[in-house]
XYZ file of N, CA and C in Angstrom:
336
model
N -25.216 23.215 38.405
C -26.160 23.324 37.319
C -25.466 23.965 36.128
N -25.957 23.644 34.948
C -25.380 24.155 33.705
C -26.475 24.765 32.836
N -26.057 25.713 32.020
C -26.934 26.354 31.047
C -26.361 26.034 29.678
N -27.064 25.227 28.905
C -26.586 24.783 27.600
C -27.279 25.609 26.528
N -26.487 26.213 25.659
C -27.007 27.008 24.543
C -26.507 26.363 23.257
N -27.416 26.060 22.355
C -27.034 25.450 21.079
C -27.610 26.272 19.940
N -26.786 26.507 18.928
C -27.224 27.163 17.697
C -27.147 26.100 16.609
N -28.299 25.754 16.017
C -28.342 24.665 15.043
C -29.127 25.077 13.796
N -29.068 24.231 12.771
C -29.860 24.456 11.563
C -31.333 24.184 11.885
N -32.235 24.994 11.344
C -33.662 24.850 11.680
C -34.240 23.465 11.398
N -33.829 22.828 10.318
C -34.417 21.532 9.977
C -33.938 20.402 10.885
N -32.987 20.665 11.777
C -32.493 19.653 12.720
C -33.152 19.779 14.092
N -34.106 20.690 14.244
C -34.739 20.922 15.538
C -35.480 19.684 16.055
N -36.307 19.061 15.232
C -37.079 17.904 15.696
C -36.191 16.738 16.119
N -35.165 16.365 15.326
C -34.281 15.288 15.795
C -33.550 15.628 17.097
N -33.162 16.887 17.262
C -32.487 17.298 18.494
C -33.455 17.233 19.670
N -34.665 17.730 19.475
C -35.674 17.678 20.542
C -35.949 16.238 20.970
N -36.069 15.339 19.995
C -36.312 13.935 20.300
C -35.138 13.315 21.061
N -33.916 13.634 20.648
C -32.724 13.101 21.312
C -32.640 13.597 22.752
N -32.990 14.853 22.979
C -32.961 15.400 24.335
C -34.058 14.782 25.205
N -35.211 14.532 24.628
C -36.299 13.900 25.376
C -35.906 12.487 25.822
N -35.150 11.782 24.975
C -34.715 10.417 25.306
C -33.810 10.375 26.533
N -33.028 11.443 26.765
C -32.129 11.443 27.923
C -32.750 12.125 29.137
N -34.011 12.550 29.002
C -34.723 13.087 30.150
C -34.716 14.597 30.301
N -34.371 15.322 29.257
C -34.445 16.785 29.317
C -35.911 17.172 29.182
N -36.440 17.849 30.223
C -37.875 18.129 30.286
C -38.303 19.377 29.553
N -37.466 20.389 29.506
C -37.896 21.629 28.886
C -36.748 22.364 28.237
N -37.106 23.233 27.320
C -36.112 24.065 26.641
C -36.810 25.281 26.067
N -36.026 26.288 25.784
C -36.524 27.473 25.100
C -35.944 27.468 23.699
N -36.793 27.698 22.704
C -36.366 27.695 21.307
C -36.651 29.072 20.711
N -35.647 29.642 20.064
C -35.778 30.954 19.443
C -35.256 30.895 18.017
N -35.984 31.483 17.083
C -35.482 31.599 15.712
C -34.542 32.795 15.666
N -33.323 32.551 15.192
C -32.311 33.598 15.142
C -31.662 33.613 13.762
N -30.837 34.623 13.513
C -30.059 34.708 12.287
C -28.617 34.990 12.651
N -27.704 34.503 11.833
C -26.304 34.770 12.110
C -25.408 34.135 11.077
N -24.112 34.248 11.329
C -23.142 33.605 10.458
C -21.894 33.302 11.269
N -21.120 32.366 10.763
C -19.858 31.996 11.395
C -18.729 32.224 10.423
N -17.873 31.239 10.302
C -16.727 31.356 9.398
C -17.136 31.575 7.962
N -18.281 31.020 7.568
C -18.697 31.117 6.169
C -19.133 32.526 5.776
N -19.474 33.343 6.756
C -19.900 34.727 6.511
C -21.019 34.838 5.485
N -22.029 34.005 5.659
C -23.165 34.022 4.743
C -22.920 33.122 3.554
N -23.751 33.270 2.539
C -23.587 32.461 1.330
C -24.187 33.183 0.143
N -23.767 32.762 -1.057
C -24.296 33.345 -2.286
C -25.413 32.463 -2.802
N -26.482 33.098 -3.259
C -27.611 32.375 -3.819
C -28.005 33.010 -5.134
N -28.685 32.230 -5.961
C -29.162 32.734 -7.250
C -30.682 32.703 -7.228
N -31.290 33.843 -7.536
C -32.738 33.946 -7.573
C -33.129 34.602 -8.880
N -33.879 33.879 -9.708
C -34.319 34.371 -11.020
C -33.147 34.877 -11.858
N -32.072 34.139 -11.815
C -30.912 34.460 -12.644
C -29.975 35.494 -12.066
N -30.370 36.149 -10.993
C -29.513 37.175 -10.379
C -28.843 36.583 -9.143
N -27.547 36.800 -9.039
C -26.813 36.307 -7.880
C -26.813 37.378 -6.797
N -27.097 36.958 -5.587
C -27.048 37.884 -4.468
C -26.474 37.167 -3.262
N -26.021 37.940 -2.303
C -25.367 37.381 -1.135
C -26.268 37.490 0.089
N -26.405 36.384 0.806
C -27.177 36.343 2.038
C -26.176 36.417 3.180
N -26.222 37.497 3.954
C -25.236 37.705 5.008
C -25.598 36.974 6.296
N -26.868 36.908 6.619
C -27.312 36.248 7.842
C -28.158 35.041 7.482
N -27.774 33.880 8.002
C -28.477 32.642 7.712
C -29.426 32.297 8.852
N -30.585 31.719 8.539
C -31.527 31.353 9.600
C -30.982 30.198 10.434
N -31.109 30.321 11.731
C -30.678 29.295 12.683
C -31.728 29.185 13.778
N -31.596 28.174 14.621
C -32.458 27.996 15.781
C -31.564 27.957 17.011
N -31.958 28.701 18.034
C -31.199 28.743 19.291
C -31.979 27.989 20.356
N -31.328 26.992 20.953
C -31.918 26.222 22.041
C -31.251 26.637 23.342
N -32.039 26.807 24.382
C -31.502 27.126 25.702
C -32.064 26.103 26.685
N -31.157 25.448 27.411
C -31.546 24.376 28.313
C -30.835 24.556 29.644
N -31.590 24.598 30.728
C -31.016 24.614 32.072
C -31.128 23.198 32.625
N -30.007 22.658 33.089
C -30.007 21.266 33.533
C -29.000 21.035 34.650
N -29.122 19.903 35.311
C -28.160 19.543 36.341
C -26.866 19.074 35.687
N -25.763 19.174 36.419
C -24.438 18.878 35.872
C -24.322 17.526 35.169
N -24.788 16.417 35.754
C -24.600 15.126 35.089
C -25.329 15.022 33.745
N -26.460 15.690 33.628
C -27.253 15.621 32.397
C -26.675 16.528 31.315
N -25.953 17.575 31.699
C -25.425 18.548 30.733
C -24.502 17.893 29.724
N -23.623 17.019 30.185
C -22.693 16.357 29.274
C -23.439 15.465 28.286
N -24.453 14.758 28.777
C -25.272 13.927 27.894
C -26.042 14.783 26.897
N -26.518 15.944 27.348
C -27.273 16.843 26.469
C -26.393 17.354 25.339
N -25.164 17.724 25.666
C -24.236 18.213 24.637
C -23.986 17.123 23.599
N -23.768 15.902 24.064
C -23.519 14.793 23.149
C -24.745 14.506 22.282
N -25.928 14.538 22.881
C -27.169 14.292 22.135
C -27.390 15.362 21.075
N -27.146 16.622 21.431
C -27.298 17.723 20.465
C -26.308 17.550 19.324
N -25.065 17.264 19.674
C -24.016 17.125 18.661
C -24.358 16.011 17.670
N -24.803 14.877 18.164
C -25.115 13.760 17.277
C -26.362 14.017 16.438
N -27.391 14.607 17.037
C -28.651 14.815 16.321
C -28.587 15.976 15.335
N -27.751 16.979 15.607
C -27.678 18.154 14.734
C -26.644 18.000 13.622
N -25.812 16.983 13.709
C -24.703 16.810 12.757
C -25.202 16.434 11.365
N -24.774 17.203 10.354
C -25.041 16.866 8.956
C -23.735 16.680 8.191
N -22.639 17.152 8.777
C -21.347 17.072 8.102
C -21.080 18.235 7.168
N -21.987 19.188 7.137
C -21.832 20.343 6.257
C -21.470 21.578 7.067
N -20.953 22.575 6.381
C -20.632 23.842 7.031
C -21.913 24.438 7.592
N -21.827 24.988 8.800
C -22.981 25.647 9.396
C -23.818 24.752 10.286
N -23.299 23.588 10.672
C -24.049 22.699 11.568
C -24.369 23.360 12.896
N -23.505 24.253 13.368
C -23.798 24.998 14.582
C -22.753 24.840 15.664
N -23.101 25.314 16.849
C -22.206 25.283 18.001
C -23.028 25.034 19.259
N -22.333 24.516 20.300
C -22.949 24.313 21.604
C -22.073 25.009 22.638
N -22.700 25.793 23.491
C -22.001 26.505 24.563
C -22.536 25.994 25.898
N -21.656 25.806 26.869
C -22.064 25.352 28.193
C -21.554 26.364 29.218
N -22.483 26.905 30.016
C -22.138 27.903 31.018
C -22.553 27.419 32.394
N -21.853 27.875 33.414
C -22.260 27.580 34.780
C -23.507 28.391 35.111
N -24.424 27.769 35.841
C -25.680 28.404 36.226
C -25.698 28.506 37.743
N -25.655 29.722 38.264
C -25.538 29.934 39.703
C -26.839 29.745 40.467
N -27.952 30.202 39.904
C -29.212 30.137 40.635
C -30.383 30.057 39.679
N -31.383 29.284 40.079
C -32.647 29.186 39.346
C -33.771 29.344 40.353
N -34.796 30.121 40.012
C -35.963 30.290 40.876
C -37.211 30.064 40.033
N -38.064 29.157 40.482
C -39.367 28.978 39.826
C -40.285 30.056 40.384
N -40.769 30.925 39.539
C -41.541 32.086 39.971
C -42.830 31.681 40.685
N -43.542 30.701 40.150
C -44.840 30.309 40.709
C -44.740 29.796 42.134
N -43.742 28.937 42.429
C -43.676 28.282 43.733
C -42.565 28.807 44.637
N -41.600 29.496 44.065
C -40.466 29.964 44.855
C -39.376 28.917 45.026
N -39.536 27.736 44.413
C -38.502 26.713 44.486
C -37.211 27.252 43.892
N -36.090 26.765 44.415
C -34.805 27.243 43.917
C -33.912 26.094 43.481
N -32.943 26.455 42.666
C -31.892 25.567 42.167
C -32.438 24.303 41.510
N -31.897 23.124 41.849
C -32.250 21.890 41.124
C -33.738 21.566 41.192
N -34.402 21.869 42.293
C -35.830 21.576 42.390
C -36.657 22.504 41.488
N -36.083 23.620 41.060
C -36.788 24.544 40.167
C -36.685 24.125 38.704
N -35.768 23.208 38.417
C -35.617 22.757 37.035
C -36.717 21.775 36.702
């Protein structure tokens, strides 16, 4: 099993969700987060005054999935979130040792 974490631009959430649904990803956790990468924020102008925004709004997706679907999920996220601009985001894939569904006690793949 794999745990896929993606940090993407907020306006790309719906296309990513749709792309994941097409490949059979049933659930995900979405969190609004802030951060920066190589760009270290950006400069903006508001009412004639220039100021620097250090943390940019992003969306964090967390998906637990079986190994064969993880590779497809990464590809779907990459294609749907891509704008070609700085700050498109990143995808992280981690090994997932155990999953337990609290309500039923099911474990591992049957708990997904």
